[in-house]
Tab-separated table of C-alpha atoms in Angstrom:
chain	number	residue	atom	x	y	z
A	10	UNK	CA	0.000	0.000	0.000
A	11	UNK	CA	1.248	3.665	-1.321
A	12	UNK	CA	0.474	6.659	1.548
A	13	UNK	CA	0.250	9.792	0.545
A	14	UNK	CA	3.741	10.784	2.270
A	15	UNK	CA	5.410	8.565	-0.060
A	16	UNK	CA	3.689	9.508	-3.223
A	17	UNK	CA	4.635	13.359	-2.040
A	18	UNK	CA	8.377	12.616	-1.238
A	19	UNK	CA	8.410	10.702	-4.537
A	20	UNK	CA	7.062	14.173	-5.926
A	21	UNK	CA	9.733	16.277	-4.931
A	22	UNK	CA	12.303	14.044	-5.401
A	23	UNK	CA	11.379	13.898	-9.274
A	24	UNK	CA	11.202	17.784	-8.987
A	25	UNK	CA	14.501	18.057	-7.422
A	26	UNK	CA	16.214	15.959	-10.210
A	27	UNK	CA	14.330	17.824	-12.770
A	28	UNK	CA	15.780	21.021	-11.428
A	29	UNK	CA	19.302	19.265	-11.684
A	30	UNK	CA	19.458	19.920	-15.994
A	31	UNK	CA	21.758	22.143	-16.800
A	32	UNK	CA	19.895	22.868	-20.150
A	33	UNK	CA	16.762	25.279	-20.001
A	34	UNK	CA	14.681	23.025	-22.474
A	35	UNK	CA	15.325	19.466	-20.885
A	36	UNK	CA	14.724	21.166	-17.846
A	37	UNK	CA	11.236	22.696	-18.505
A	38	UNK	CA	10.191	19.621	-19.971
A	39	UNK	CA	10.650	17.386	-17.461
A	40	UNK	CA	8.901	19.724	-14.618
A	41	UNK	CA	5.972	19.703	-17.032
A	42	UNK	CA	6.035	16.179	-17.643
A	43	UNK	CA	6.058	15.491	-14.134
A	44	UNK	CA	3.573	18.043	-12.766
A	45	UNK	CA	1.474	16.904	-15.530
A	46	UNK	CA	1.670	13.175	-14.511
A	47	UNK	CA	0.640	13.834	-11.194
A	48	UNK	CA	-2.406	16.149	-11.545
A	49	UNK	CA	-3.780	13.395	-14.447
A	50	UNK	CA	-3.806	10.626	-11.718
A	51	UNK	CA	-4.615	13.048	-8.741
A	52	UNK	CA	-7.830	11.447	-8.482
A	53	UNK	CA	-6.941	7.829	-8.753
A	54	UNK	CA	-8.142	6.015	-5.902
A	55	UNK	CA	-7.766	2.547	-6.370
A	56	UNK	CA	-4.538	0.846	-4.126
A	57	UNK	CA	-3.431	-1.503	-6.362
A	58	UNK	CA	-3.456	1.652	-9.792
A	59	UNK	CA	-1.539	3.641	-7.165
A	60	UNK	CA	0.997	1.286	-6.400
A	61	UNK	CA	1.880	0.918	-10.268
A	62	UNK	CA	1.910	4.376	-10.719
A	63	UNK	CA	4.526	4.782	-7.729
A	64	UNK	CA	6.732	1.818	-8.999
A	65	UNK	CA	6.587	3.791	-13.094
A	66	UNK	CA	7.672	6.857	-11.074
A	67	UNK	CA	10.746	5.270	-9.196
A	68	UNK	CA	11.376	3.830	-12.501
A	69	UNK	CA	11.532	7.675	-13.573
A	70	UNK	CA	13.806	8.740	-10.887
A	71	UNK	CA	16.271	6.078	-12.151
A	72	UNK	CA	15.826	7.462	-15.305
A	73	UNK	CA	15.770	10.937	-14.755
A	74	UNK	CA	18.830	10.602	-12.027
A	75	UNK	CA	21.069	8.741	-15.063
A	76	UNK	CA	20.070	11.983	-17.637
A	77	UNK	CA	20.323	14.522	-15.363
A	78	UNK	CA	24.134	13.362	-14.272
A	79	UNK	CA	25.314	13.259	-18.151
A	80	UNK	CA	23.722	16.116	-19.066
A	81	UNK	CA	25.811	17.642	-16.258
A	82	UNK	CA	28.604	16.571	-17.944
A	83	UNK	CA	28.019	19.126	-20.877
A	84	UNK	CA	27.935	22.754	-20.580
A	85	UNK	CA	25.253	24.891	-21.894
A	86	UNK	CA	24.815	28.304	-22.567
A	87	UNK	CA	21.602	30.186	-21.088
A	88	UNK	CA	18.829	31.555	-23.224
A	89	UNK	CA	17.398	34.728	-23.082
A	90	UNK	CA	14.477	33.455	-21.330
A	91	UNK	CA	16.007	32.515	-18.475
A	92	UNK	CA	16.126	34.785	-15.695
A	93	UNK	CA	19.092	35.474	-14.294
A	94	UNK	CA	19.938	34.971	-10.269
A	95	UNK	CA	18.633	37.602	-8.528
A	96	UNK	CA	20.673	39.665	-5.856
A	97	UNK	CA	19.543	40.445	-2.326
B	11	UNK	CA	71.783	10.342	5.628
B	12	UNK	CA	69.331	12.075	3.144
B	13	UNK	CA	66.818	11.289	5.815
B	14	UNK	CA	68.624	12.815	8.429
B	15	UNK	CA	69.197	15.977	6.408
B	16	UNK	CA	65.394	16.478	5.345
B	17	UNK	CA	64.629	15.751	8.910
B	18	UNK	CA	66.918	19.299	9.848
B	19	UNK	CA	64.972	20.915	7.007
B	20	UNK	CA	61.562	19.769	7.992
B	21	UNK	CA	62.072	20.814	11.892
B	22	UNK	CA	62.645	24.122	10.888
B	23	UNK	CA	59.412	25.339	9.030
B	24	UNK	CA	57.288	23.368	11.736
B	25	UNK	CA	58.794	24.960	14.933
B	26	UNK	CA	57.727	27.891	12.853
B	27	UNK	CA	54.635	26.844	11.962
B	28	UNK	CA	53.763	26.005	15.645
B	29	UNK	CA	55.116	29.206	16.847
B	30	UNK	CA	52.430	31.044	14.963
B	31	UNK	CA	49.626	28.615	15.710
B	32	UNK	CA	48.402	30.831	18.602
B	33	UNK	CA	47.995	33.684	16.758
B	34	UNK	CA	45.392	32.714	14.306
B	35	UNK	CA	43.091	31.939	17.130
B	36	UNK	CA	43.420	35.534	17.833
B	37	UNK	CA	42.506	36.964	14.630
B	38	UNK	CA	39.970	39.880	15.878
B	39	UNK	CA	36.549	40.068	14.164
B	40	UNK	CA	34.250	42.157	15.090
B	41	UNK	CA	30.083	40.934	14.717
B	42	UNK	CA	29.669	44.303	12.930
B	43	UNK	CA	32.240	43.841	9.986
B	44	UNK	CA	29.894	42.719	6.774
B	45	UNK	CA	32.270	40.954	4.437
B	46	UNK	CA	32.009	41.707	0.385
B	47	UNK	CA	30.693	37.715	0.129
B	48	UNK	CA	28.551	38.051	2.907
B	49	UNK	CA	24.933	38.391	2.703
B	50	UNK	CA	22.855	41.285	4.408
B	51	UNK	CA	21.290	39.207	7.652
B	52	UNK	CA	17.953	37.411	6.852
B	53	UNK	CA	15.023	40.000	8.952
B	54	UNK	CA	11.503	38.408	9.429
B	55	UNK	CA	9.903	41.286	7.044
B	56	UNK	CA	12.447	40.832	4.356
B	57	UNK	CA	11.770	36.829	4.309
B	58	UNK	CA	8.137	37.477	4.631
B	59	UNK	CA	8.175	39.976	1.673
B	60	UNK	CA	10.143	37.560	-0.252
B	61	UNK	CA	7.510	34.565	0.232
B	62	UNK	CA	4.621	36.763	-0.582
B	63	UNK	CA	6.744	37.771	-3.997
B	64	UNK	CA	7.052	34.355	-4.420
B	65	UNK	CA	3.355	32.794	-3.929
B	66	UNK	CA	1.671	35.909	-5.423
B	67	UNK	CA	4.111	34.571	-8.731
B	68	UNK	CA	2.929	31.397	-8.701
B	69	UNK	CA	-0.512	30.965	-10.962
B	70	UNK	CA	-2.462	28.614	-8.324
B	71	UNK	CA	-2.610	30.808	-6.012
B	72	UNK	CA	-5.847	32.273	-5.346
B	73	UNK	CA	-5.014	35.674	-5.119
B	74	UNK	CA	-8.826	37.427	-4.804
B	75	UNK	CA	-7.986	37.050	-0.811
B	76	UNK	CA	-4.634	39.338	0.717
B	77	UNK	CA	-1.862	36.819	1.877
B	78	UNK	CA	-0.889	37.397	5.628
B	79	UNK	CA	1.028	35.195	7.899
B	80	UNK	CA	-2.464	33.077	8.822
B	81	UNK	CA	-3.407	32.229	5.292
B	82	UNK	CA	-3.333	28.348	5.201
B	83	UNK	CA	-1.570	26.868	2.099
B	84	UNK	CA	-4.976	24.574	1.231
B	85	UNK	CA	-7.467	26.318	2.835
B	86	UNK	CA	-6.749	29.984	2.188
B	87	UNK	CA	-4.842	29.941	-0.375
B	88	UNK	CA	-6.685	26.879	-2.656
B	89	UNK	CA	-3.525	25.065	-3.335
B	90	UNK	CA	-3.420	20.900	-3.140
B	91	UNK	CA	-0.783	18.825	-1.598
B	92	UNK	CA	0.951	18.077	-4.434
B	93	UNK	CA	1.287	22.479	-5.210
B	94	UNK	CA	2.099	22.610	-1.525
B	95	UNK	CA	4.999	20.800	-2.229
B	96	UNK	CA	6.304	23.135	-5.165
B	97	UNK	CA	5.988	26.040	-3.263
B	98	UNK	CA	8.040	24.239	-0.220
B	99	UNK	CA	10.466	23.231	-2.718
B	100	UNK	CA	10.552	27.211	-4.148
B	101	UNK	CA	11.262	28.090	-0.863
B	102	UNK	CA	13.919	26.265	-0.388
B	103	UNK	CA	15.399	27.639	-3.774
B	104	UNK	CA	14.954	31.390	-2.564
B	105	UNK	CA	16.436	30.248	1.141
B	106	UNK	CA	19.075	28.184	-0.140
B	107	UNK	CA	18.237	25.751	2.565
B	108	UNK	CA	16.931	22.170	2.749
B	109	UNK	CA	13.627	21.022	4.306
B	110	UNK	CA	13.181	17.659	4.884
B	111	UNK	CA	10.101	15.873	4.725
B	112	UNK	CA	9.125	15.550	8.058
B	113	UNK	CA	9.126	19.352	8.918
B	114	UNK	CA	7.582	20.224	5.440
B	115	UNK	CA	4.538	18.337	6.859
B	116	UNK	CA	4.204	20.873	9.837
B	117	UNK	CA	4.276	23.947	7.549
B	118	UNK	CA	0.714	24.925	7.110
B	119	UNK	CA	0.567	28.226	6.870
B	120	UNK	CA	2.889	31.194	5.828
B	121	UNK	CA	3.484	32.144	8.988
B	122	UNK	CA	5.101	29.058	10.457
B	123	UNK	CA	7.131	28.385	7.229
B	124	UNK	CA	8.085	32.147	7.990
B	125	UNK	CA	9.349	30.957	11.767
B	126	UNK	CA	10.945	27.129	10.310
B	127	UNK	CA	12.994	29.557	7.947
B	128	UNK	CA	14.260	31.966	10.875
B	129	UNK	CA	15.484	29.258	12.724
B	130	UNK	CA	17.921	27.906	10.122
B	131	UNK	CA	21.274	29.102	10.776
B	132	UNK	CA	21.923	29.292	6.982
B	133	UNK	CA	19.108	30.652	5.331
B	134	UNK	CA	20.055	33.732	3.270
């Protein structure tokens, strides 16, 4: 059985890789794909739908841990869209 | 006899060394002194204008109500657990700081994410 707490750690774990791309348009995407997953299934109830939907995520993580670390291995150069840090 | 001379040559620089050990204890800074990498101290109305910047930028916000330190993520502000845990993570970006799981769940409203933030030694 899936809680809630893990399904929400699970969240910002994904989020927190997603954040780790280096480059502006693998990094958008997957913060869309994964807000979008979760607010598709947000009103899934059923245990056993849940639980496959959690394991397809960790299988994510994996995935999204291995991309993230080689595109860290590249450099790229921002866009204009990007905002640049701001100072306090 | 090579390791008798670089013995000589090594006792040398580390009397030295210890000689001047004591004085770099000593070093006098002053609380006052702001350094050029240093950032201006974190004040409870500068982090609380910087967290209403921050949710009145983000789009799920319901924004027909005015954010004080009360409103409740979910029930003032009409955000779900899953955007509760975006804006926890933004905070963290704008803090620099980490919060882990287990606190995140006590921070209902703005205020007490306001008061979890002041007590973090390294939030800037």
């Amino acid at each position: 059985m899936t809680t809630q707490r893990e399904v929400l750690s699970l969240y910002k774990q994904l989020l927190n890789k997603a954040y780790k791309f280096d480059n502006y348009n693998f990094r958008e995407y997957a913060k869309r794909k994964i807000t979008h997953s979760f607010k598709t299934n947000k009103s899934v109830t059923d245990g056993e739908s849940i639980t496959q939907l959690y394991n397809a995520g960790i299988d994510s993580l994996a995935q999204l841990h291995r991309q993230a670390t080689i595109s860290g291995m590249f450099t790229f150069d921002k866009l204009v869209v990007e905002p640049l840090k701001k100072h306090h | 006899m090579f390791r008798n001379a670089l013995m000589r040559g090594l006792r040398a620089p580390l009397a030295a060394r210890q000689s001047a050990l004591p004085r770099v204890g000593a070093v006098y800074a002053p609380a006052n002194v702001r350094f050029y990498a240093g950032f201006p101290a974190l004040t409870r109305d500068g982090a609380k204008e910087r967290i209403l910047e921050l949710l009145e930028g983000y789009d799920k916000v319901d924004t027909s109500k005015e954010i004080t330190e009360q409103s409740s993520f979910v029930q003032d502000l009409g955000l779900d657990s899953l955007d509760v845990v975006e804006v926890v993570m933004e905070v963290e970006h704008e803090f620099n700081i980490q919060i882990p799981d287990n606190e995140a769940d006590n921070l209902k409203t703005v205020g007490q994410t306001l008061d979890y933030i002041l007590a973090q030694d390294d939030a800037c």
